[in-house]
Amino acid sequence: MNLCILIGHLTKDPELRYTQSGKAVASFSIAIDRPYTNNGQKQADFFNVIAWGKLGENAAKYLSKGRQIAQDNHWKRAMFRFRFCKAGK
């Protein structure tokens, strides 16, 4: 099992919705500053996050734009496809 921990700031307030079956789902995104600059300008990576159930309700209740959070991800298998191209083809 792999683990990835993301630490960043919320780009906007979480958006809380409910499924047809009544399950809560909150969505938001976080920005993570890169440790280097590009020609003197800071850069950031953005990640979309979805929180289900009670976690989603708590995210909507307690988190807001600009708040720093840590999010951990677990996955068992990831599949990546790479496409190689040759110039002129």
Coordinates of C-alpha atoms in Angstrom, one line a residue:
M1 CA 0.0 0.0 0.0
N2 CA 1.3 3.5 -0.9
L3 CA 0.9 6.6 1.2
C4 CA 0.9 10.2 0.0
I5 CA 0.5 13.2 2.3
L6 CA -0.5 16.6 0.9
I7 CA -0.2 19.8 3.0
G8 CA -1.6 22.9 1.5
H9 CA -4.2 25.7 1.7
L10 CA -7.9 25.6 0.6
T11 CA -8.5 27.6 -2.5
K12 CA -12.2 28.2 -1.6
D13 CA -14.8 27.1 1.0
P14 CA -15.8 23.5 0.7
E15 CA -19.0 22.8 -1.2
L16 CA -21.4 20.4 0.6
R17 CA -23.9 18.4 -1.3
Y18 CA -26.0 15.3 -0.6
T19 CA -26.5 12.3 -2.9
Q20 CA -30.0 11.1 -3.7
S21 CA -29.7 8.5 -0.9
G22 CA -28.8 11.3 1.6
K23 CA -25.1 10.8 1.9
A24 CA -23.0 13.9 2.4
V25 CA -20.2 14.8 0.0
A26 CA -18.0 17.8 0.2
S27 CA -15.6 19.0 -2.5
F28 CA -12.8 21.5 -2.4
S29 CA -9.3 22.0 -3.7
I30 CA -6.0 22.7 -2.1
A31 CA -3.0 24.6 -3.4
I32 CA 0.5 23.4 -2.6
D33 CA 3.4 25.8 -3.0
R34 CA 6.4 24.4 -4.9
P35 CA 9.7 24.7 -3.0
Y36 CA 11.2 26.7 -5.9
T37 CA 10.3 29.6 -8.2
N38 CA 10.1 30.0 -11.9
N39 CA 11.9 33.2 -12.9
G40 CA 11.2 34.7 -9.5
Q41 CA 7.5 33.8 -9.4
K42 CA 6.1 31.3 -7.0
Q43 CA 4.3 28.3 -8.4
A44 CA 1.7 25.9 -6.9
D45 CA 0.1 22.6 -7.7
F46 CA -3.7 22.2 -7.2
F47 CA -5.5 19.1 -6.1
N48 CA -9.2 18.4 -6.0
V49 CA -10.5 16.6 -2.9
I50 CA -13.7 14.8 -2.2
A51 CA -14.8 14.0 1.4
W52 CA -17.7 11.6 2.0
G53 CA -20.1 11.2 4.9
K54 CA -19.4 12.7 8.3
L55 CA -15.9 13.7 7.1
G56 CA -17.5 15.8 4.4
E57 CA -20.0 17.4 6.8
N58 CA -17.1 18.3 9.2
A59 CA -15.0 19.7 6.3
A60 CA -17.9 22.0 5.3
K61 CA -18.5 23.0 8.9
Y62 CA -14.9 23.7 10.0
L63 CA -12.8 24.4 7.0
S64 CA -12.7 27.7 5.0
K65 CA -10.7 29.3 2.2
G66 CA -7.1 29.8 3.1
R67 CA -7.1 27.3 5.9
Q68 CA -4.0 25.0 6.0
I69 CA -4.8 21.3 5.9
A70 CA -3.1 18.0 5.6
Q71 CA -4.7 15.2 3.6
D72 CA -3.4 11.7 3.3
N73 CA -4.2 9.2 0.5
H74 CA -3.8 5.5 0.4
W75 CA -4.0 3.3 -2.6
K76 CA -3.1 -0.2 -3.4
R77 CA -2.4 0.0 -7.1
A78 CA -2.0 2.8 -9.6
M79 CA -2.1 2.4 -13.3
F80 CA -0.3 4.9 -15.5
R81 CA -0.3 5.2 -19.3
F82 CA 2.4 7.0 -21.0
R83 CA 2.2 8.0 -24.7
F84 CA 5.4 8.5 -26.5
C85 CA 5.5 10.6 -29.6
K86 CA 8.2 11.2 -32.1
A87 CA 8.7 14.6 -33.6
G88 CA 7.1 14.9 -37.1
K89 CA 4.7 11.9 -36.7

